[in-house]
Short mmCIF file of C-alpha atoms in Angstrom, two decimals:
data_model
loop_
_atom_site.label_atom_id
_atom_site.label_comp_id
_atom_site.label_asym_id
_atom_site.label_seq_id
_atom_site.Cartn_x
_atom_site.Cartn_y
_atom_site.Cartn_z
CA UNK A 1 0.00 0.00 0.00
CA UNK A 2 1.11 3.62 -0.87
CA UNK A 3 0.54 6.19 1.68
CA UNK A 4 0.05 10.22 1.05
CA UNK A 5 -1.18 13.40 1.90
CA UNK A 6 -4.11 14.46 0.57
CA UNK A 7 -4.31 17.92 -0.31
CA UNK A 8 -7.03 19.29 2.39
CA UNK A 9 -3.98 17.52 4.89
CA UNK A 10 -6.29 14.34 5.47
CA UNK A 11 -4.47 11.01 4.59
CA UNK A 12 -5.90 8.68 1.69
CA UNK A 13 -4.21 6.11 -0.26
CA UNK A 14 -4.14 3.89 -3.25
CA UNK A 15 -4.79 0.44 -2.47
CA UNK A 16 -3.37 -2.76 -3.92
CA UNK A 17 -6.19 -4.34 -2.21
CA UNK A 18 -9.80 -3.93 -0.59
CA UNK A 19 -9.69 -6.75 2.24
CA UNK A 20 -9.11 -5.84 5.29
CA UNK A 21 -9.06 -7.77 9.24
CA UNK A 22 -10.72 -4.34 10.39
CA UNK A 23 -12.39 -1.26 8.99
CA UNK A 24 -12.73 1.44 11.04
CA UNK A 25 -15.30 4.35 9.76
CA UNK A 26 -14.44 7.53 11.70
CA UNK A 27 -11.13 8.44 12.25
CA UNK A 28 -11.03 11.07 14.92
CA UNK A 29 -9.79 9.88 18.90
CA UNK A 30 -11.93 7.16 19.58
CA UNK A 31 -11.15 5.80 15.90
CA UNK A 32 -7.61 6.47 15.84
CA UNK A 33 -6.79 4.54 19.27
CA UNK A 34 -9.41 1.81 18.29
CA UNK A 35 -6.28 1.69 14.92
CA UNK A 36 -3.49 1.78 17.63
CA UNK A 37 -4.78 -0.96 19.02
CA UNK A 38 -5.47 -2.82 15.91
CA UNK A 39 -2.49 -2.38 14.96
CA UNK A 40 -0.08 -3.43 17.39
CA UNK A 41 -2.13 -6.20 17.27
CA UNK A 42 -0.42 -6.79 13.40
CA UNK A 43 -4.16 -6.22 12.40
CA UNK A 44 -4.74 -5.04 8.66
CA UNK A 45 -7.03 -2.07 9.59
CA UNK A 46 -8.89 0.73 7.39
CA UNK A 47 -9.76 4.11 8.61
CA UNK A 48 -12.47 5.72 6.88
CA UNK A 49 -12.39 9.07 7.65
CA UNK A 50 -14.12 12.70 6.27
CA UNK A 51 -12.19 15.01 7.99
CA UNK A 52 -15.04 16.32 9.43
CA UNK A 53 -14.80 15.83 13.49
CA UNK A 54 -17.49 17.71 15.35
CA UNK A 55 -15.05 19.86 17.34
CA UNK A 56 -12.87 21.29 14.26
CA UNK A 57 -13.99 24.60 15.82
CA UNK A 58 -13.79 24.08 19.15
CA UNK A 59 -10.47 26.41 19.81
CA UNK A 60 -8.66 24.03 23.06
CA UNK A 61 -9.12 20.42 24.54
CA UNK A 62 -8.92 19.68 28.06
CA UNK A 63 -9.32 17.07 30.69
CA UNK A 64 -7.52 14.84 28.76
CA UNK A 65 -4.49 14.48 30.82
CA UNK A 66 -0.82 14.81 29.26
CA UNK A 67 -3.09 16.62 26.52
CA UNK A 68 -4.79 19.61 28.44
CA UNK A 69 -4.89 22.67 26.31
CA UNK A 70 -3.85 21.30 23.08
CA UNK A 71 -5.94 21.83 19.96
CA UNK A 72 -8.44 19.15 19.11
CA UNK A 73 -6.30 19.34 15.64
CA UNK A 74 -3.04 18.98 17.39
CA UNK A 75 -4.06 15.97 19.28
CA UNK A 76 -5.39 13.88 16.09
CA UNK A 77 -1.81 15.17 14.27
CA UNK A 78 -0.01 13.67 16.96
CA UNK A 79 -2.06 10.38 16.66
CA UNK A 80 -2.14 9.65 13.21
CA UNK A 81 1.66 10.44 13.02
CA UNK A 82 2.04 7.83 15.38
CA UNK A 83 -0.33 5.35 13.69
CA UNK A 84 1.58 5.89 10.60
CA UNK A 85 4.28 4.05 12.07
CA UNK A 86 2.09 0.48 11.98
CA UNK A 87 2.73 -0.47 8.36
CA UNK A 88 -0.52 -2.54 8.98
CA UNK A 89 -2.79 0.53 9.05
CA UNK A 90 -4.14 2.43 5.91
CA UNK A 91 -6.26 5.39 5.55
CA UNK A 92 -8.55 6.51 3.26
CA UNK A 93 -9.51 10.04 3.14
CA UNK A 94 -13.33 9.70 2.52
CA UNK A 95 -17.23 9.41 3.00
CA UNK A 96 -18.84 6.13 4.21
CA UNK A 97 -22.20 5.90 2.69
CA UNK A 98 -23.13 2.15 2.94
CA UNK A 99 -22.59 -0.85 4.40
CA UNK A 100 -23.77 -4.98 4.12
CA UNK A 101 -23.37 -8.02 5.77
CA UNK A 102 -21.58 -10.22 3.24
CA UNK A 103 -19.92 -14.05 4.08
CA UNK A 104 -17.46 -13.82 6.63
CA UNK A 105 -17.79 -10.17 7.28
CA UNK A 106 -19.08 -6.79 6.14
CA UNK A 107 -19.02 -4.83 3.59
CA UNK A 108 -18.27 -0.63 3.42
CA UNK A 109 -18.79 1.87 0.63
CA UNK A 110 -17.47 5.06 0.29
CA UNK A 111 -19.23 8.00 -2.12
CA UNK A 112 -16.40 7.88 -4.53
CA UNK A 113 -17.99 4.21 -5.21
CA UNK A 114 -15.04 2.02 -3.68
CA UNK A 115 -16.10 -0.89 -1.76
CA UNK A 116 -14.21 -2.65 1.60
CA UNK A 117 -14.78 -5.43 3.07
CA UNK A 118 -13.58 -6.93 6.71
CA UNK A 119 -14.22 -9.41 9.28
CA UNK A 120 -15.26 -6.70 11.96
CA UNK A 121 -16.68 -2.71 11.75
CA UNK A 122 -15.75 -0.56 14.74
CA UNK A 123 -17.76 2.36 14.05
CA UNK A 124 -16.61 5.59 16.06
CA UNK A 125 -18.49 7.79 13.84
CA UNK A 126 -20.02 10.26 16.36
CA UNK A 127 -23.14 12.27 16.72
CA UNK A 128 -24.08 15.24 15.14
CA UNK A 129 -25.76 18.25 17.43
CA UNK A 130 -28.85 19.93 16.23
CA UNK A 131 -29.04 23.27 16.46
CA UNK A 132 -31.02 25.85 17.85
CA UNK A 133 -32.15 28.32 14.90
CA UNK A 134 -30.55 31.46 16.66
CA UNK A 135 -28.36 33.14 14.39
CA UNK A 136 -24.72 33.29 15.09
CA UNK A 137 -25.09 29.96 17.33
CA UNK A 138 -23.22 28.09 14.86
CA UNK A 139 -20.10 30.45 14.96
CA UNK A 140 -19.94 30.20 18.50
CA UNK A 141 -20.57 26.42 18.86
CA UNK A 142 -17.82 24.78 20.61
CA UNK A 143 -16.25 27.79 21.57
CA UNK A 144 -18.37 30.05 23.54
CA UNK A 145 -21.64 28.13 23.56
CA UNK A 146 -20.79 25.25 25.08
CA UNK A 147 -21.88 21.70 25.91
CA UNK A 148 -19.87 20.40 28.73
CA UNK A 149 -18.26 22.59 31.73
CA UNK A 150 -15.95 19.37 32.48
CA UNK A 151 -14.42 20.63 29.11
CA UNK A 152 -14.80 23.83 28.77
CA UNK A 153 -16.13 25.16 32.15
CA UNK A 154 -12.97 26.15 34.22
CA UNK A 155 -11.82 28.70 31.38
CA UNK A 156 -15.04 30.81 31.82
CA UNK A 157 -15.23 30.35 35.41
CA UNK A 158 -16.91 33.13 37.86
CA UNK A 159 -17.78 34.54 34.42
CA UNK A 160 -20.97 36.42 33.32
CA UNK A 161 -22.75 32.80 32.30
CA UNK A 162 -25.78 31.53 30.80
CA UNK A 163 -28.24 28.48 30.02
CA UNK A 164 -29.61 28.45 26.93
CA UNK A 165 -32.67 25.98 27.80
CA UNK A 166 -35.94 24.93 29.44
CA UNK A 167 -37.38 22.77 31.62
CA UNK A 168 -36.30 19.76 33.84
CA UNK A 169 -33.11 19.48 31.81
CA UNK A 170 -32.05 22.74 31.82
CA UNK A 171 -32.94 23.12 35.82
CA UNK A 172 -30.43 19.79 36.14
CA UNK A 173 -27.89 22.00 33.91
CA UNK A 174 -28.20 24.71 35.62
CA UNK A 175 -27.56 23.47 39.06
CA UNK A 176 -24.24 21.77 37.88
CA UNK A 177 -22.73 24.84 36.27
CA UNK A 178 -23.70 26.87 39.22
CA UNK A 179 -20.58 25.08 40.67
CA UNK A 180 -18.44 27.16 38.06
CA UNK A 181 -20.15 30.48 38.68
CA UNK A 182 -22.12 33.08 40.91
CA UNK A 183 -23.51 35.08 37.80
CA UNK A 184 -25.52 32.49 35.84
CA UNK A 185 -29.07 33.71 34.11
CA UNK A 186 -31.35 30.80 32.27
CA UNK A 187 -32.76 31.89 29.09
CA UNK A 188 -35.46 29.79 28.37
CA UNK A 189 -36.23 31.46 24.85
CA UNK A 190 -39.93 31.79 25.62
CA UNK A 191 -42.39 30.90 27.92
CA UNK A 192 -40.59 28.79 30.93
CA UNK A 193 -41.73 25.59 32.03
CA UNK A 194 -40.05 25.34 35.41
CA UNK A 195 -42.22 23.93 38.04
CA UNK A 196 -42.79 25.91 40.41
CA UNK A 197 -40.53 23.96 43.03
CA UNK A 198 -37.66 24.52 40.29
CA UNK A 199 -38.44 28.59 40.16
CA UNK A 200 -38.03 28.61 43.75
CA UNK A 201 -34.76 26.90 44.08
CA UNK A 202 -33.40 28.92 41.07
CA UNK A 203 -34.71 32.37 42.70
CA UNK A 204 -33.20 30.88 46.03
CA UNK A 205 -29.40 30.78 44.46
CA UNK A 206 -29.83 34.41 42.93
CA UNK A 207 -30.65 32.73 39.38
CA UNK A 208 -32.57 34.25 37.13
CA UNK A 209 -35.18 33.71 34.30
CA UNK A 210 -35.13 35.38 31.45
CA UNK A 211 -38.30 34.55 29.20
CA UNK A 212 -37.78 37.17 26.10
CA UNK A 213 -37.35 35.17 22.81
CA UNK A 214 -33.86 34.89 21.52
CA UNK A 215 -32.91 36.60 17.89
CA UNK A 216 -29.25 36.51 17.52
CA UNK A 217 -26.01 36.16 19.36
CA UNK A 218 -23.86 38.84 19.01
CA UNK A 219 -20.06 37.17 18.92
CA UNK A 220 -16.24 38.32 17.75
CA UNK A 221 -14.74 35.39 15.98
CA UNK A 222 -17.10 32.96 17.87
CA UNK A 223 -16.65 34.65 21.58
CA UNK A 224 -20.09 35.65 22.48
CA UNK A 225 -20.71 39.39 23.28
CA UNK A 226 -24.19 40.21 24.08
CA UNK A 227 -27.57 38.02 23.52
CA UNK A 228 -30.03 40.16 21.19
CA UNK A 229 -33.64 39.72 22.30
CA UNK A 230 -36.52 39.64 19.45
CA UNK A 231 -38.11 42.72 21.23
CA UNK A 232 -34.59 44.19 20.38
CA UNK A 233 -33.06 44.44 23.99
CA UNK A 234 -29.90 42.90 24.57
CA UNK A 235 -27.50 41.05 26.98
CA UNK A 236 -24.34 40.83 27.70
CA UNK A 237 -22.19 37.81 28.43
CA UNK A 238 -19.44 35.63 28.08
CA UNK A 239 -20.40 32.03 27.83
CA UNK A 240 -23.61 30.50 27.46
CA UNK A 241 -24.16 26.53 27.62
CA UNK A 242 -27.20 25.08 25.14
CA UNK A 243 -28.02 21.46 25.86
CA UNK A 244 -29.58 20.12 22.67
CA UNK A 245 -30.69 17.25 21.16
CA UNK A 246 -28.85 15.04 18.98
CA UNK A 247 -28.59 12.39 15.96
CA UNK A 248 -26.55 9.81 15.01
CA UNK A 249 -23.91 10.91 12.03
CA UNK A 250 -23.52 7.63 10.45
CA UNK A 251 -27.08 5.52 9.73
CA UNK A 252 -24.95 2.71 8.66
CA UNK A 253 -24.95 1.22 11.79
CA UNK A 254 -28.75 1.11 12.25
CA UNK A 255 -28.86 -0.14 8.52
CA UNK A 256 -26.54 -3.17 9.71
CA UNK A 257 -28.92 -3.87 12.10
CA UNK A 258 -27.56 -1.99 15.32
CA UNK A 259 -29.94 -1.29 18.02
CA UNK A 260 -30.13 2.19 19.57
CA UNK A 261 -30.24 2.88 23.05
CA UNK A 262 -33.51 5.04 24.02
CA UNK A 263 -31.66 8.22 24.41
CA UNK A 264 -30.22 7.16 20.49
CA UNK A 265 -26.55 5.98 21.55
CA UNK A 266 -25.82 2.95 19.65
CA UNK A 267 -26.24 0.25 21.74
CA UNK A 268 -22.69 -1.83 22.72
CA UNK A 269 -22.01 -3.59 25.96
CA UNK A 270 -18.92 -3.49 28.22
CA UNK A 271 -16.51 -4.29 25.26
CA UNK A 272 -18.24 -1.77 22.89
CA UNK A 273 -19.74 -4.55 21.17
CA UNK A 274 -22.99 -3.72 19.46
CA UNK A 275 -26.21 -6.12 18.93
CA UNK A 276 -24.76 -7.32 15.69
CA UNK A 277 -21.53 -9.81 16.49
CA UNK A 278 -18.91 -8.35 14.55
CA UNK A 279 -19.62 -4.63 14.86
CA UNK A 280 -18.42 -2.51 17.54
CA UNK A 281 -19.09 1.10 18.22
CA UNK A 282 -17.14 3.45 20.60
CA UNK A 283 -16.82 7.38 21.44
CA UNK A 284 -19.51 9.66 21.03
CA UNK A 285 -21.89 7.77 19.30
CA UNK A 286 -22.66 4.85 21.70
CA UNK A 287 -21.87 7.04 25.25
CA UNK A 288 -23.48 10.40 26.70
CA UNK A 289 -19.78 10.79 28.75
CA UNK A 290 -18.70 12.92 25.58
CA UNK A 291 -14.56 13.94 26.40
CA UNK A 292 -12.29 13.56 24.36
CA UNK A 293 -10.11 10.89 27.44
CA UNK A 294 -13.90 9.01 27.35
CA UNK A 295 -13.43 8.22 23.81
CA UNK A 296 -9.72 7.22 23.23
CA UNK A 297 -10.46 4.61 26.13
CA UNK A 298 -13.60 3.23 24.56
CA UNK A 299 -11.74 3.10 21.40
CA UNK A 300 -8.66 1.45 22.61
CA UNK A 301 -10.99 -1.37 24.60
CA UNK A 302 -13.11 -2.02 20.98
CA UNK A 303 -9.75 -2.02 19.30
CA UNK A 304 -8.67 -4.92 21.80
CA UNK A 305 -11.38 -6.92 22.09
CA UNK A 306 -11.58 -6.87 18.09
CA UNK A 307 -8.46 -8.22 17.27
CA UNK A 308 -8.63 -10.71 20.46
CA UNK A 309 -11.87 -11.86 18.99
CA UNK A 310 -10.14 -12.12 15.86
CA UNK A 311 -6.89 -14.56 17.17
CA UNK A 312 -9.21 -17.01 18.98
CA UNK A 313 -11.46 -16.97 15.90
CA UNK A 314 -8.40 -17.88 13.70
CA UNK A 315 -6.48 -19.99 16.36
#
């Protein structure tokens, strides 16, 4: 196999051949240590890979320990340099589109119409967020409006903060970041539908409820300035979280037959095996704990149990 640079920096190749022990589809942490593990295994593994992670934007990584502070890009750099050096291990710069059980294995196909086949899938494909339509949300997603104050919440600590929510979720959200900050406001982005228990205990730690329907965020380069109100007031702040729902990114799992979880994690048990033997799913798309240290370890573990599946299959 021939190895090189692509030209948006993502690596690809030219294959003498389209078997392979493993294919992984995803190649961001959870996919790359899944490969590590794969590899040193003397595995013949495929990453799949778009380039496309969900936290290109997302300025710094942290909890993630010999890693804290890095850039999201900085840390996959690292790791595919140091996959490169498994001659076992091949990627292919590319969109998976389809998939099929086929004897002895699965198959994968990618848009540009090339078709791989393996004994076992490890899917670490993630999830994709969906959106609030607030403009200039998007800008600011990952890097001002944030998801998780384990990640991001000790950079904007004691900072002008707010909740971007409603209800029993947001209340639950609320209370947690409230161990970050003393100036936190919940914007509920219309009518609120706190109990009035919840209202109470809010009011009770100085919290308050802002009802006014949200227009537009106001941001520099994706650092939130000032909320802008539909009734053309504003408000000023530095971080806001926004807990919103999600999808899977990949459907090829559920098309294989993969059973989701009732939250929509793909289903996988303790070895980030899914319901379908053979297929394995890790990182963000089969666990709500969504760091970056979460999915390098679920990753390495469906890596490992892969390839050991593999030897006592073969021995």
């Amino acid at each position: 196999m021939t190895l090189f640079f692509s030209g948006n920096s993502n690596y690809s190749f030219m294959a003498d051949n389209t078997s392979f022990d493993v294919i992984i589809v995803g190649g961001s942490y959870s996919g790359l240590a899944a490969g590590m593990a794969l590899g040193r295994a003397l595995k013949k593994v495929l990453v799949i890979d778009d380039g496309k992670p969900c936290n290109r934007q997302t300025p710094f990584s942290h909890n993630f320990i010999t890693h804290d502070g890095k850039t999201p890009f900085e840390i996959a750099t690292i790791a595919k340099e140091q996959l490169k050096l498994y001659d076992t291990i091949t990627f292919f710069g590319g969109l998976a589109t389809n998939g099929r059980a086929i004897d002895k294995g699965f198959e994968i196909g990618v848009l540009s119409g090339e078709n791989f086949s393996a004994k076992k899938i490890i899917f670490a494909t993630g999830i994709r967020d969906i959106l609030p339509d607030i403009e200039g949300l998007v800008a600011c997603w990952g890097i001002s409006v944030l998801h998780c104050p384990y990640c991001h919440g000790y950079e904007v600590r004691q900072e002008k903060t707010g909740i971007l929510g409603n209800g029993a979720f947001a209340f639950d959200l609320t209370r947690l970041i409230s161990n970050w900050t003393n100036d936190l406001t919940v914007f509920t982005n219309g009518a609120s539908t706190f109990t009035t228990e919840q209202k109470e205990q809010l009011e009770k730690h100085h919290i308050e409820i802002v009802e006014t329907v949200v227009e537009k965020l106001e941001h520099s380069k994706g650092y939130i300035q000032n909320i802008i109100f539909d009734d053309g007031s504003k408000y000023s702040i530095k971080a806001l979280y926004a807990p919103v729902p999600f999808e899977q990114h990949c459907t090829i799992p559920v098309l294989l037959g993969c059973r989701l979880t009732e939250e929509g994690y793909i289903k996988v048990d303790s070895f980030m095996e899914t319901t379908i033997p053979g297929i394995y799913a890790c990182g963000d798309n089969a666990t709500a704990m969504r760091t970056v240290a979460n999915a390098v370890a679920m990753g390495t573990t469906a890596g490992m149990i892969a390839s050991k599946k593999m030897i006592l299959e073969g021995f």
